[in-house]
Coordinates of C-alpha atoms and ligand atoms in Angstrom, one line a residue:
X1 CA -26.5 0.4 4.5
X2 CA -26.1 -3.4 3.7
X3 CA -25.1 -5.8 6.2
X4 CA -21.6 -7.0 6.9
X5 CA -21.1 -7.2 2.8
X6 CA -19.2 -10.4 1.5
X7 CA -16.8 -8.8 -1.1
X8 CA -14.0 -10.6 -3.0
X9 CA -11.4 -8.3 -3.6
X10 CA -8.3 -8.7 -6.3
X11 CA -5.0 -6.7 -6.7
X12 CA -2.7 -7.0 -9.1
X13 CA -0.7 -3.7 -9.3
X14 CA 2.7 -4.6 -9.2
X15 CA 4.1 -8.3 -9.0
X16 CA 1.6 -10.1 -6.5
X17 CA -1.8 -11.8 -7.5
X18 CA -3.7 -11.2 -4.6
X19 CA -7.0 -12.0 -3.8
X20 CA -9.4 -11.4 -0.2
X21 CA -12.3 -12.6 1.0
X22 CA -13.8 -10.1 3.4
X23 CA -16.9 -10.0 5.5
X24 CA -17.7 -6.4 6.5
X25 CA -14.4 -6.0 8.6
X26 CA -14.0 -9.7 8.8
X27 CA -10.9 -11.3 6.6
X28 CA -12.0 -14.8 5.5
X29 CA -9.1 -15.5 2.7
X30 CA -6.0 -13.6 2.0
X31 CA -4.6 -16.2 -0.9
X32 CA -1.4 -14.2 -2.5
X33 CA 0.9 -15.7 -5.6
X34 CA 4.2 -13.5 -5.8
X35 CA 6.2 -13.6 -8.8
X36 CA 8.8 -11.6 -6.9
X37 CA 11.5 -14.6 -7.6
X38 CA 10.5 -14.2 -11.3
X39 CA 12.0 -10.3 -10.8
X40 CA 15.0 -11.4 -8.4
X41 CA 17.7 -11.6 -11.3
X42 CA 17.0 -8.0 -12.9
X43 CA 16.7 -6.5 -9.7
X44 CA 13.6 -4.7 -10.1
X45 CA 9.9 -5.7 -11.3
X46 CA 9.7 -6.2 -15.1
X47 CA 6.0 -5.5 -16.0
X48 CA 5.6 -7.9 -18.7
X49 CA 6.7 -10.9 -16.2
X50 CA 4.5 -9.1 -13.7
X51 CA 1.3 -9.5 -15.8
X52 CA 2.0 -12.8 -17.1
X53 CA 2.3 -14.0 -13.8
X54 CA -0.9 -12.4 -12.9
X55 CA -2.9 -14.3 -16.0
X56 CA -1.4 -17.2 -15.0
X57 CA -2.1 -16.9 -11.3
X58 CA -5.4 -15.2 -11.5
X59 CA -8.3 -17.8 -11.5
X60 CA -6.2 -20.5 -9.3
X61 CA -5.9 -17.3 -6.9
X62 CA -9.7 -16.8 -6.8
X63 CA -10.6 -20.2 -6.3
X64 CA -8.1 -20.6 -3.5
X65 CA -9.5 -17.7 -1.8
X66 CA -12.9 -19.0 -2.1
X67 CA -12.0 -22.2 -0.9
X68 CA -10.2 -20.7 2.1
X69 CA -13.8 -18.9 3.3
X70 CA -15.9 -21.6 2.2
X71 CA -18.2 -20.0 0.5
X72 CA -18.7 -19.9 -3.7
X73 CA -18.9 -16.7 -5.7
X74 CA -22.6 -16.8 -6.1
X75 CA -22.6 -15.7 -2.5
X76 CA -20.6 -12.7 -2.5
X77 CA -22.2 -9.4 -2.7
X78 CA -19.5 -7.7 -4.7
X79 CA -16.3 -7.5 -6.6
X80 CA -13.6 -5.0 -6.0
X81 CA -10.5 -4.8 -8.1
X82 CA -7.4 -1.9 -7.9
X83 CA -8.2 0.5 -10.4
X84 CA -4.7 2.3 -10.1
X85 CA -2.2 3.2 -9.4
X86 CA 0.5 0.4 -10.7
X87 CA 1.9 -0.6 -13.8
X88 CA -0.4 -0.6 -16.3
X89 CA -0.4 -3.8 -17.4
X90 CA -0.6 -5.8 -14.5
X91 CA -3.7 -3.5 -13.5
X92 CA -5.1 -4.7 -16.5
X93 CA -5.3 -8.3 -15.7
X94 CA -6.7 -7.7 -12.3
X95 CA -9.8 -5.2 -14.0
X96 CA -10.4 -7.6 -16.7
X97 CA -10.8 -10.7 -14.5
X98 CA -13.1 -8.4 -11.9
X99 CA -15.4 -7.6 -14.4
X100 CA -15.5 -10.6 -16.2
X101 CA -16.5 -12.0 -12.7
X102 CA -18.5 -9.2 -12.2
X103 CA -20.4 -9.9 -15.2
X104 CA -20.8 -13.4 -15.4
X105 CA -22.5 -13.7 -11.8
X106 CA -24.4 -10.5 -12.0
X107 CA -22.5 -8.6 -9.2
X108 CA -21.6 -4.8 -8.7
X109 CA -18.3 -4.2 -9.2
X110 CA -15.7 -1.7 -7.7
X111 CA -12.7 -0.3 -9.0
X112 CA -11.0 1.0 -5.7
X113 CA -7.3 3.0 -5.3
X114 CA -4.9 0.9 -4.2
X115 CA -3.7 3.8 -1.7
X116 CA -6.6 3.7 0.3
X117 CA -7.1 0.1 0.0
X118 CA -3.5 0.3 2.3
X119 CA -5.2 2.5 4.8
X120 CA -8.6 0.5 4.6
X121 CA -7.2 -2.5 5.5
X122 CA -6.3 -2.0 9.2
X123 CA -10.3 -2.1 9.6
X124 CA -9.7 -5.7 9.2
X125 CA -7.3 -5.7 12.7
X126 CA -8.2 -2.7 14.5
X127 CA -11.8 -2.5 13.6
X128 CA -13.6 0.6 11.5
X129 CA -11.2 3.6 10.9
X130 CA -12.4 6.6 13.0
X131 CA -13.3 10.1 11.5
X132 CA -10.8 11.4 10.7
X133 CA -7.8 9.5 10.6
X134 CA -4.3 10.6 9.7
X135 CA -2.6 8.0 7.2
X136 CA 1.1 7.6 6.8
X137 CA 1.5 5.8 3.4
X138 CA 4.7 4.3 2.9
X139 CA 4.9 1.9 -0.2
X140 CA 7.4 1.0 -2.8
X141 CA 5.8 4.4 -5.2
X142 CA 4.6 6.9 -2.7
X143 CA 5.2 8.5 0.3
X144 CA 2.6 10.2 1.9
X145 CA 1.0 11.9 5.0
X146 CA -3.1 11.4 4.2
X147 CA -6.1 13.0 6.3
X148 CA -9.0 11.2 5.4
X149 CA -12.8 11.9 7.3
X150 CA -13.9 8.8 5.2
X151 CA -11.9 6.1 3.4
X152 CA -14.6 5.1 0.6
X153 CA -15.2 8.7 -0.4
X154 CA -12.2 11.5 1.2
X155 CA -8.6 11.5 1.0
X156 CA -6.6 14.4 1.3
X157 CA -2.9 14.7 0.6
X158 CA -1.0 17.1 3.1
X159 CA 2.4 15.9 2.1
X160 CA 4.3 13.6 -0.3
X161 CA 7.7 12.8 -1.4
X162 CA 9.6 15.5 -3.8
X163 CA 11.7 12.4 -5.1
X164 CA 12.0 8.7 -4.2
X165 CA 9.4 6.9 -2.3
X166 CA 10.9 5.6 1.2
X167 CA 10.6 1.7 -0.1
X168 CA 12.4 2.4 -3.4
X169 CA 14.7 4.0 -1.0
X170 CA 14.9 0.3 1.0
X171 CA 15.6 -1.1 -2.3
X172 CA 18.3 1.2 -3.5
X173 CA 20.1 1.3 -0.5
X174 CA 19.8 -2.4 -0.3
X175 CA 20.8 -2.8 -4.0
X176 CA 24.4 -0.5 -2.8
X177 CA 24.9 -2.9 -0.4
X178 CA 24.6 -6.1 -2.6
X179 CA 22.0 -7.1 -0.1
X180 CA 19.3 -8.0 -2.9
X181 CA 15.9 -7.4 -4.2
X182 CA 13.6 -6.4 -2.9
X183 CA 15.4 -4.6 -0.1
X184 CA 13.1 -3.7 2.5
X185 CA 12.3 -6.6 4.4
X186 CA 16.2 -8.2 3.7
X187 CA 17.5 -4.1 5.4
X188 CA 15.1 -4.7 8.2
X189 CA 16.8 -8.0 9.0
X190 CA 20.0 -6.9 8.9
X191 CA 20.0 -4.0 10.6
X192 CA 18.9 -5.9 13.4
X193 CA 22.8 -6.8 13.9
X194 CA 24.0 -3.0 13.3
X195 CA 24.6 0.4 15.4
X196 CA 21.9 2.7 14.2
X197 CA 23.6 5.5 15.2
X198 CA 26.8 4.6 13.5
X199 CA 26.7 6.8 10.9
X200 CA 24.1 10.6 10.7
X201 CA 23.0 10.4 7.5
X202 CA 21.0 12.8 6.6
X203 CA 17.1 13.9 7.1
X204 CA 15.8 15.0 4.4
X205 CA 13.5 18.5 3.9
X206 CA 14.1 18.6 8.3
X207 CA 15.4 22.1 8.1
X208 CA 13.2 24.5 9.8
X209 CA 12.4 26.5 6.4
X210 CA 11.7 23.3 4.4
X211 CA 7.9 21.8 3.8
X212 CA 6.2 20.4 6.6
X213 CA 4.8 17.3 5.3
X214 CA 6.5 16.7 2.4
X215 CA 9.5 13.9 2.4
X216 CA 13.0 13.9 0.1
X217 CA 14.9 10.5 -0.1
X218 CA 17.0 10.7 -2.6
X219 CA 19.5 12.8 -0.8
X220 CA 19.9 9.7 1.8
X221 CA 20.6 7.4 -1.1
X222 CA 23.3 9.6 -2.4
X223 CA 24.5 9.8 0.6
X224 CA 24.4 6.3 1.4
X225 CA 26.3 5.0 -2.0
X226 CA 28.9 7.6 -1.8
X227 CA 29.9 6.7 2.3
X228 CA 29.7 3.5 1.2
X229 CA 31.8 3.9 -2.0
X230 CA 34.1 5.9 0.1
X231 CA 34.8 2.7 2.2
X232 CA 35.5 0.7 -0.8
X233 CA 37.7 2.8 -2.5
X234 CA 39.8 3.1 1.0
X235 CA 40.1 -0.5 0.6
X236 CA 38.2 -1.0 4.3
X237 CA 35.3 -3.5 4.7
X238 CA 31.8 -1.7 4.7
X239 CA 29.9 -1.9 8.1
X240 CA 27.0 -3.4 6.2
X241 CA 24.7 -3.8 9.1
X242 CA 25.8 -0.7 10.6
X243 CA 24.9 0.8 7.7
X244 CA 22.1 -0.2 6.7
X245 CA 20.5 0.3 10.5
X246 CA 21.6 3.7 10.1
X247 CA 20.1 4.4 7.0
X248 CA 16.7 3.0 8.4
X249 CA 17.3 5.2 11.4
X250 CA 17.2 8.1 9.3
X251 CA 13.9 6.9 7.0
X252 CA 12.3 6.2 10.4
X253 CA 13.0 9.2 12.3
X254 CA 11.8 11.6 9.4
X255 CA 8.9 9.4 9.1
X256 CA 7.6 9.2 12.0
X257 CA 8.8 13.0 13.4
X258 CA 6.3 14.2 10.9
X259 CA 3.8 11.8 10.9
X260 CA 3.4 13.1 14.6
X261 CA 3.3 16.8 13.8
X262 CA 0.7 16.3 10.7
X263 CA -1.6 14.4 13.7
X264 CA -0.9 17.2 16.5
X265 CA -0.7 20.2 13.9
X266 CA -4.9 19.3 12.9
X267 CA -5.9 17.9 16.1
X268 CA -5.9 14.5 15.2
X269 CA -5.3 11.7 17.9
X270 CA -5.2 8.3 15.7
X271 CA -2.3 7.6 13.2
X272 CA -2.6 4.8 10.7
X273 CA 0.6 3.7 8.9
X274 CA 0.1 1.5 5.4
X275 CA 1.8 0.2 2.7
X276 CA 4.9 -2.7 2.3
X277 CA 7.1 0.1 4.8
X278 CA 4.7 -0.3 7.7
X279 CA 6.0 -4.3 7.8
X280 CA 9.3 -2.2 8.8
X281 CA 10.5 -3.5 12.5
X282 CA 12.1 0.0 13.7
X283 CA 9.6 2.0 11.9
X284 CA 7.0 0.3 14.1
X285 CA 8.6 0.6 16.6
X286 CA 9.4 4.1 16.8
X287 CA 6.1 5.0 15.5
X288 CA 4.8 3.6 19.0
X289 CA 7.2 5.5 21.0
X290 CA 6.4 9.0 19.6
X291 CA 2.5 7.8 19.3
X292 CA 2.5 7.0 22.7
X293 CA 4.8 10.5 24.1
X294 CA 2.3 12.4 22.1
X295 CA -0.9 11.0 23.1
X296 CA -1.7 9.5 19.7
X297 CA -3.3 5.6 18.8
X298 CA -1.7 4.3 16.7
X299 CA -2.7 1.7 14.1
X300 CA -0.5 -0.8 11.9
X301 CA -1.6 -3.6 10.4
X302 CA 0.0 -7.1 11.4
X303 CA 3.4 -7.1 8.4
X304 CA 1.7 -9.0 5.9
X305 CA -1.0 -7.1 5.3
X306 CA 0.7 -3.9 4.9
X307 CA 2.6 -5.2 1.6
X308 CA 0.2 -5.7 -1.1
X309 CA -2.5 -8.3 -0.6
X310 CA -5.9 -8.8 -1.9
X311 CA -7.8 -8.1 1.0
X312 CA -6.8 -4.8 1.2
X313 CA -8.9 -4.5 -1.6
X314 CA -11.5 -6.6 -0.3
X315 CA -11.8 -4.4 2.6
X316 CA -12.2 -1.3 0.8
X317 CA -14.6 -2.9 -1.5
X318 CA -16.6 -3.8 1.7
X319 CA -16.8 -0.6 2.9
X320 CA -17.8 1.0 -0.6
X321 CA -20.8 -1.7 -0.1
X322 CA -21.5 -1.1 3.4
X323 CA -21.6 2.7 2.9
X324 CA -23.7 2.5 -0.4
X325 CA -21.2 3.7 -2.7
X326 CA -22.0 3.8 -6.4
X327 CA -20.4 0.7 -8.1
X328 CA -18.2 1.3 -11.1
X329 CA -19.5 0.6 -14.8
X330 CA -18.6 -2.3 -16.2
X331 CA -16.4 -0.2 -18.7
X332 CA -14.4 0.8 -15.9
X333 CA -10.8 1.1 -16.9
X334 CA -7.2 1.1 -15.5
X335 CA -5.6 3.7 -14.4
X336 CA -1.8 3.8 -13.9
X337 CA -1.4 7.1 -12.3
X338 CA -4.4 7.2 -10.7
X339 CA -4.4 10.5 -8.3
X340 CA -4.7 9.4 -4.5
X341 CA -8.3 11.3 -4.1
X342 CA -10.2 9.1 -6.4
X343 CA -10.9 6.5 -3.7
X344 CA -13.1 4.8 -6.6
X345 CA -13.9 4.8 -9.8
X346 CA -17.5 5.2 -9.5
X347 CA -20.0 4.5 -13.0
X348 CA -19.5 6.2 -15.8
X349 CA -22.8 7.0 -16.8
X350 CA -25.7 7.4 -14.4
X351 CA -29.4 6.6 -14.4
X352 CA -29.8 4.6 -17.4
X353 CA -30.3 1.3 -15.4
X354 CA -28.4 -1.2 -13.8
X355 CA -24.4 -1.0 -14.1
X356 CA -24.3 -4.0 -16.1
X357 CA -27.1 -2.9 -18.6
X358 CA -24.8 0.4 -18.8
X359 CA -21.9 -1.3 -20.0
X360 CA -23.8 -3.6 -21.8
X361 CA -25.5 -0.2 -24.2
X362 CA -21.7 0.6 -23.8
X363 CA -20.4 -2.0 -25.9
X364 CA -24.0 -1.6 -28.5
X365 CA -26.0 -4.5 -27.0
X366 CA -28.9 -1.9 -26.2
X367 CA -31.6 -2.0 -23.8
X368 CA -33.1 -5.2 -25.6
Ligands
KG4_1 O1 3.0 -1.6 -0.7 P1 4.0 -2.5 -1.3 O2 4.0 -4.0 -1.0 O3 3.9 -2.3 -2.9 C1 3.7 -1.1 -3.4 O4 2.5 -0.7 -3.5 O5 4.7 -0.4 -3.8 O6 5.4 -1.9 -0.9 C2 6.6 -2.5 -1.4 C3 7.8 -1.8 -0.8 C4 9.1 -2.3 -1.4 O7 9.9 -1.1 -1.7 C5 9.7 -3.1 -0.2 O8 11.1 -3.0 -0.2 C6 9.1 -2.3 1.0 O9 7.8 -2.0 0.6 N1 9.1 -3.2 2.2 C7 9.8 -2.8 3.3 C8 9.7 -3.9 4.2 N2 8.8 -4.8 3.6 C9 8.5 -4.4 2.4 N3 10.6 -1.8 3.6 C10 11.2 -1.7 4.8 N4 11.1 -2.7 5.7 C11 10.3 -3.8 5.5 N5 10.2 -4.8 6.4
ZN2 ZN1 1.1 -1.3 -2.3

């Protein structure tokens, strides 16, 4: 196993350019560039604006980051990129400027899941993840309850969401409410000033017969616009904080009710929680409540590492290095629906040399 590997790590999977610098389970830069302002007006990501951005941003991004850790790109001893999943252009950007890194100062590079790149980066605050871990991932795409015995090789999916993810949720519910994009993080402040138990909306898949692990959130929304259309058309004034605490109630307590049961059901006593949901206030909050009743540790990154960063990436990229993971070839290519158990995209062909002389026969420059 290397030592402490110094691995620059970029993501670009949806609308923020972000780029880490990470030393073993040390975070040395985290430099991000949003273009969610760019997005604001057609309240949703547009991918085109997404990957401009991410062009535009890209090598100002890096050279931030290396700035921030003092050190130059000779030095590191790797380059992670996300692989998938995302939008497909934006990915794009981030695996063409990783290789051409990659390439340029002879480094291995890895293409790494941006799922487990969420659960990899608590190593960063809470030190290495212990085997196994339970991962609640709870991101603007997916919703999931994730056992993994190790991060850079094993992740295995107990339970996921039937319909909407819980953050596309936030911003639905937040759209209904003419609160604005994107909703989690404007929800979470406003239900600060609300009665969460106001209104009992609904829990979805809690009946006894229903799947375990698996989550439904598109019932809630329903339920949500039509209470609150209800309102409207009565010509009464909409409770907005009380509604919107209520509805985070009800993401929250489903959440975090199962999250619980996965962890006791297979004997597991530590519970990581990832993704741009984990920045929630009350779902931290309650996660520690039932985490602490039941015996469990529980681990959340600090808020602004749980939405999408760079050194997430940069994390997992370390550990792929640390661990001896196979790099990816230099072919490697995006992947917008990449399934949650590839953890990596390791080379494509082995033992004909180095990585780079494999992509370099690859593309008909030969062994020369
Ligand atoms: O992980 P992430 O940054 O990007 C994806 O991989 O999707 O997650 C973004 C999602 C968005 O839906 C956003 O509304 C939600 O995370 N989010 C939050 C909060 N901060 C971000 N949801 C609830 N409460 C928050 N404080
Ligand atoms: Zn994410």
């Amino acid at each position: 196993m290397a030592d402490e590997p110094l691995v620059l790590g970029i993501e670009t999977s949806c609308d923020e350019t972000g780029v880490g610098i990470v030393r073993g389970t040390t975070l040395l830069a985290d430099a991000v560039a949003s273009s969610v302002n760019d997005h604001a007006r057609f309240g949703g990501v547009v991918p085109e604006i997404a990957s401009r951005a991410h062009l535009e941003a890209m090598v100002p991004t890096i050279q931030r980051a290396l700035d921030t850790a003092g050190i130059k790109a000779s030095d590191l001893d790797g380059i992670a990129v996300t692989a998938g999943p995302g939008l497909a252009g934006a990915l794009l950007v981030g695996v063409s400027a990783a290789k051409a890194y990659a390439w340029a100062l002879d480094k291995p590079l890895y293409g790494v899941n941006h799922l487990a790149s969420h659960i990899c980066v608590d190593q960063l605050e809470h030190g290495r993840l212990p085997s196994p871990t339970m991962a609640l991932l709870v991101s603007g795409g997916h919703s999931s309850l994730l056992l993994s015995e190790d991060i850079t090789t094993d992740v295995r999916p107990l339970g996921a969401t039937i319909d909407d993810a819980a953050g596309e949720a936030f911003d639905k519910v937040a759209r209904v409410l003419g609160l604005g994009f994107p909703g989690g993080p404007i929800v979470d402040r406003t239900a600060r000033e609300g009665d969460r138990k106001a209104i009992n909306f609904p829990r979805g898949l809690s009946g006894r017969n229903d799947p375990e692990y698996d989550f439904s959130f598109s019932g809630l929304k329903t339920a949500v616009a039509r209470w609150v259309e209800a309102k409207r058309r009565a010509g009464e004034e909409v409770p907005i904080a009380d509604v919107a605490a209520s509805f985070q109630e009800a993401v929250t307590d489903v959440l975090t009710r199962k999250a619980v049961k996965a962890c006791k059901d297979n004997g597991v006593d530590h519970l990581m929680i990832g993704g741009g949901v984990a920045a929630n206030s009350r779902l931290r909050e309650m996660a520690q409540q039932r985490c602490d009743r039941a015996g469990i540790r529980l681990r959340v990154p600090r808020p602004g590492l749980c939405t999408d960063n760079g050194a997430m990436v940069a994390a997992l990229g370390s550990e792929m290095v640390w661990r001896d993971r196979a790099p990816s070839a230099l072919d490697l290519s995006a992947d917008s629906s990449l399934p949650v158990t590839d953890v990596h995209v390791p080379a494509a062909v082995i033992g004909h040399g180095d990585v780079h002389g494999q992509a370099y026969d690859a593309l008909g420059g030969g062994a020369a």
